[in-house]
PDB file of C-alpha atoms in Angstrom:
ATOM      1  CA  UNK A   8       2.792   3.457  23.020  1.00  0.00           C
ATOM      2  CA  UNK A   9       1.405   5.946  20.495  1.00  0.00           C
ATOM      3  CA  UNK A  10      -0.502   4.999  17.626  1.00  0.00           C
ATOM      4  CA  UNK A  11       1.204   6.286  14.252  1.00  0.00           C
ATOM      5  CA  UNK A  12      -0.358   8.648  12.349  1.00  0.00           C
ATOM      6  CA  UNK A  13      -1.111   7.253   9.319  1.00  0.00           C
ATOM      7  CA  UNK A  14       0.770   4.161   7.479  1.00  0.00           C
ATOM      8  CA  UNK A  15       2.487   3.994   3.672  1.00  0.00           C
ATOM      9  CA  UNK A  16       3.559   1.182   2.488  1.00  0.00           C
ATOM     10  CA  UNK A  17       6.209   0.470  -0.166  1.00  0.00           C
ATOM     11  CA  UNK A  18       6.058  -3.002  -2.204  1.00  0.00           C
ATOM     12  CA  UNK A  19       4.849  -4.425   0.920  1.00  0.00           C
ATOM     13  CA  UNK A  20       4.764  -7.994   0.878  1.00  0.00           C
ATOM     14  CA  UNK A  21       5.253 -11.467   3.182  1.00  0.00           C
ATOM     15  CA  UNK A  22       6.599 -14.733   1.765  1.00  0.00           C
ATOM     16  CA  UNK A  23       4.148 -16.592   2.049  1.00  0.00           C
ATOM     17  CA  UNK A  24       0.068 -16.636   0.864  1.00  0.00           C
ATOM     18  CA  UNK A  25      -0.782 -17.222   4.557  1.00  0.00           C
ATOM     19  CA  UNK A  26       0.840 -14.203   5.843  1.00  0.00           C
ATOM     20  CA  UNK A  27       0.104 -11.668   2.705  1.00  0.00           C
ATOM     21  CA  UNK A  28      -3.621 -12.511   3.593  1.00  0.00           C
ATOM     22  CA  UNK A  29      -2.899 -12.162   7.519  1.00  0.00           C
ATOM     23  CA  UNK A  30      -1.511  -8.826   6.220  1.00  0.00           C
ATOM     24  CA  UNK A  31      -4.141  -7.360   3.903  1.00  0.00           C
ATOM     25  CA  UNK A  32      -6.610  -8.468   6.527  1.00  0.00           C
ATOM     26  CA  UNK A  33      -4.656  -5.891   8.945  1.00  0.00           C
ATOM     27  CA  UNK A  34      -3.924  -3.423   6.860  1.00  0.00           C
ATOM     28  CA  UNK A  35      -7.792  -3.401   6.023  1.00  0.00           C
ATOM     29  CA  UNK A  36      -8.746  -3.654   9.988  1.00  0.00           C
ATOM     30  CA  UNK A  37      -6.532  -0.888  11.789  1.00  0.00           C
ATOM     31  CA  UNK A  38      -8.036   2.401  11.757  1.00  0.00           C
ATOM     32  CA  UNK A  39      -5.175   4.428  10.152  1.00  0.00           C
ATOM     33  CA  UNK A  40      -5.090   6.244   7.171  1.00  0.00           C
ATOM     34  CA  UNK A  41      -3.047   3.804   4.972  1.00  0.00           C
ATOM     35  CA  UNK A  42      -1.007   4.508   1.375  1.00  0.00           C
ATOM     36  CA  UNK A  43      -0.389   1.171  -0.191  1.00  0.00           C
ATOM     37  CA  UNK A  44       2.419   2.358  -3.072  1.00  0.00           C
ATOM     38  CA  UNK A  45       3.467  -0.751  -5.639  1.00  0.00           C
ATOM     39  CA  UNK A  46       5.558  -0.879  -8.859  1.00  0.00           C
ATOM     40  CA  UNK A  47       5.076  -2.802 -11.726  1.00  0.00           C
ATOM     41  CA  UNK A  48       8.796  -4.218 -10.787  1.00  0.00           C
ATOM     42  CA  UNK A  49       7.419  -5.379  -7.592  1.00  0.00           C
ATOM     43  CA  UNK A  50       8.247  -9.119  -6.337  1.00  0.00           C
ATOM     44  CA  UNK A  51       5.271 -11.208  -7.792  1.00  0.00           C
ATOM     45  CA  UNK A  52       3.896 -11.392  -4.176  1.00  0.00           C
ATOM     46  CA  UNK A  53       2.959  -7.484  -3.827  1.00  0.00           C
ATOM     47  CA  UNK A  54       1.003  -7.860  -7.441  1.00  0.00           C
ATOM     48  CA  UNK A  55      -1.272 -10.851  -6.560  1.00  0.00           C
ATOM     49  CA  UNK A  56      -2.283  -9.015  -3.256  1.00  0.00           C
ATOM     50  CA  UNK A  57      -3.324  -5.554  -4.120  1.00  0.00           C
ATOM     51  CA  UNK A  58      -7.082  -6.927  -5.818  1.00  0.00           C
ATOM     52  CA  UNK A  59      -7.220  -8.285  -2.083  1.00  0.00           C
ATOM     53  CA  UNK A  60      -6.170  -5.162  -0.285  1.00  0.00           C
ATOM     54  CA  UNK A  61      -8.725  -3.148  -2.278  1.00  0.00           C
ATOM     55  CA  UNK A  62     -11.428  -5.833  -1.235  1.00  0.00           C
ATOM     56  CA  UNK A  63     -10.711  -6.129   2.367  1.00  0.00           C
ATOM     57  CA  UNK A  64     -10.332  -2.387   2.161  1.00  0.00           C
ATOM     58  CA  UNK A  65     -14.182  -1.603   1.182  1.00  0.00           C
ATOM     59  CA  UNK A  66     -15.157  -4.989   2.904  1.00  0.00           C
ATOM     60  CA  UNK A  67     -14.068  -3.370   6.194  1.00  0.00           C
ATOM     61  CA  UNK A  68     -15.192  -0.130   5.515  1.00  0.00           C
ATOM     62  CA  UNK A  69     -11.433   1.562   5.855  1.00  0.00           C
ATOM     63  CA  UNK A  70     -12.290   5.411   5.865  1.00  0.00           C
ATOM     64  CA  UNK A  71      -8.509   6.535   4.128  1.00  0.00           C
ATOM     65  CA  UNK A  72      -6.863   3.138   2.248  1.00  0.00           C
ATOM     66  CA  UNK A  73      -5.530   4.679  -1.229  1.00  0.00           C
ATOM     67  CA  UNK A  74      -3.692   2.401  -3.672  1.00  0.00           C
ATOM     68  CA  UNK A  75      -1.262   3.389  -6.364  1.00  0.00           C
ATOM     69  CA  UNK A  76       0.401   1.804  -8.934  1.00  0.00           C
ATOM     70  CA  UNK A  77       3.671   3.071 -10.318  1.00  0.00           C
ATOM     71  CA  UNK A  78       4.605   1.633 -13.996  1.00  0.00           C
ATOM     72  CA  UNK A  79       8.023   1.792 -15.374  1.00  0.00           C
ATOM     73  CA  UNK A  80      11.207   0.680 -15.668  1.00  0.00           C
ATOM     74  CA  UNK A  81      12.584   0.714 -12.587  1.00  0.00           C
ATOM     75  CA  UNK A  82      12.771   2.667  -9.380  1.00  0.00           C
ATOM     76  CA  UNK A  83      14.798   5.572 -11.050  1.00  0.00           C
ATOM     77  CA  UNK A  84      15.365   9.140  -9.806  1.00  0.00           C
ATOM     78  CA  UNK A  85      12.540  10.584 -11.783  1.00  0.00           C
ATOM     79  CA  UNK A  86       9.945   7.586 -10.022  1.00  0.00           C
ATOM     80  CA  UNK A  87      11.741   8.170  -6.656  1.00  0.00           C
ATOM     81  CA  UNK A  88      10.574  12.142  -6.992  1.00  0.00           C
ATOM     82  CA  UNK A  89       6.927  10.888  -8.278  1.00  0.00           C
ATOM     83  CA  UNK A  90       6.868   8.919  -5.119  1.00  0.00           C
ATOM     84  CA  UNK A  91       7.732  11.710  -2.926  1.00  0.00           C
ATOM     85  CA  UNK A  92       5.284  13.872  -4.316  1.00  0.00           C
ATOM     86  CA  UNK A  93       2.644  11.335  -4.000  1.00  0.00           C
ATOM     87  CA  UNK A  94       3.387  10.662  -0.220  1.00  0.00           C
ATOM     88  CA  UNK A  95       3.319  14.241   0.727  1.00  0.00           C
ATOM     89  CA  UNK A  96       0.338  15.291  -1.156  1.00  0.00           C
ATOM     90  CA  UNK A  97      -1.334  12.089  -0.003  1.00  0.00           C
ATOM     91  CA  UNK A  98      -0.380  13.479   4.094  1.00  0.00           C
ATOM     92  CA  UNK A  99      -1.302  16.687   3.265  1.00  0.00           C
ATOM     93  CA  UNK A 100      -5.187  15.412   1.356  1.00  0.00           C
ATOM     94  CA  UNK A 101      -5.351  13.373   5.221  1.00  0.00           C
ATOM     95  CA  UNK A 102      -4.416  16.478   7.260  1.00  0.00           C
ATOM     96  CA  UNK A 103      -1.560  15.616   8.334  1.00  0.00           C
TER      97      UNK A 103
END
């Protein structure tokens, strides 16, 4: 099968420590370019791992891996456009 073109992720999270380390280890390992979007609303899980993402990120030398971090009060109509805008300026900085 094809490889995707490039990844975003949205509050992406497991239940468990085991398997949000398992995760941020291949996020950081696959050669995609990768958009790793969280919200300060986030479940509790998403917030502990994005210091770990970063650091498995530059650990493994991951050419495109950019975090952002939305504050607010919810996923509202005016975050939901910011969002949009970020993703498609963020495909667009990648060539896509």
């Amino acid at each position: 099968s094809e490889e995707p073109a490039a990844l975003i992720l949205l509050g992406a999270y497991q239940t468990n420590e085991e398997n949000n380390r398992q995760l941020a280890k291949a996020i950081a390992t696959q050669k995609i370019p990768t958009l790793d979007i969280s919200h300060s609303m986030d479940n509790r899980f998403v917030i502990q791992q994005l210091k770990l993402r970063r650091q498995l990120a530059e650990k493994h030398m991951k050419a495109v891996y950019r975090q952002r971090y939305i504050t607010g009060s919810g996923y509202d109509a005016e975050i939901q456009h910011w969002v949009l805008k970020e993703i498609y300026g963020w495909l667009d900085s990648v060539g896509l």
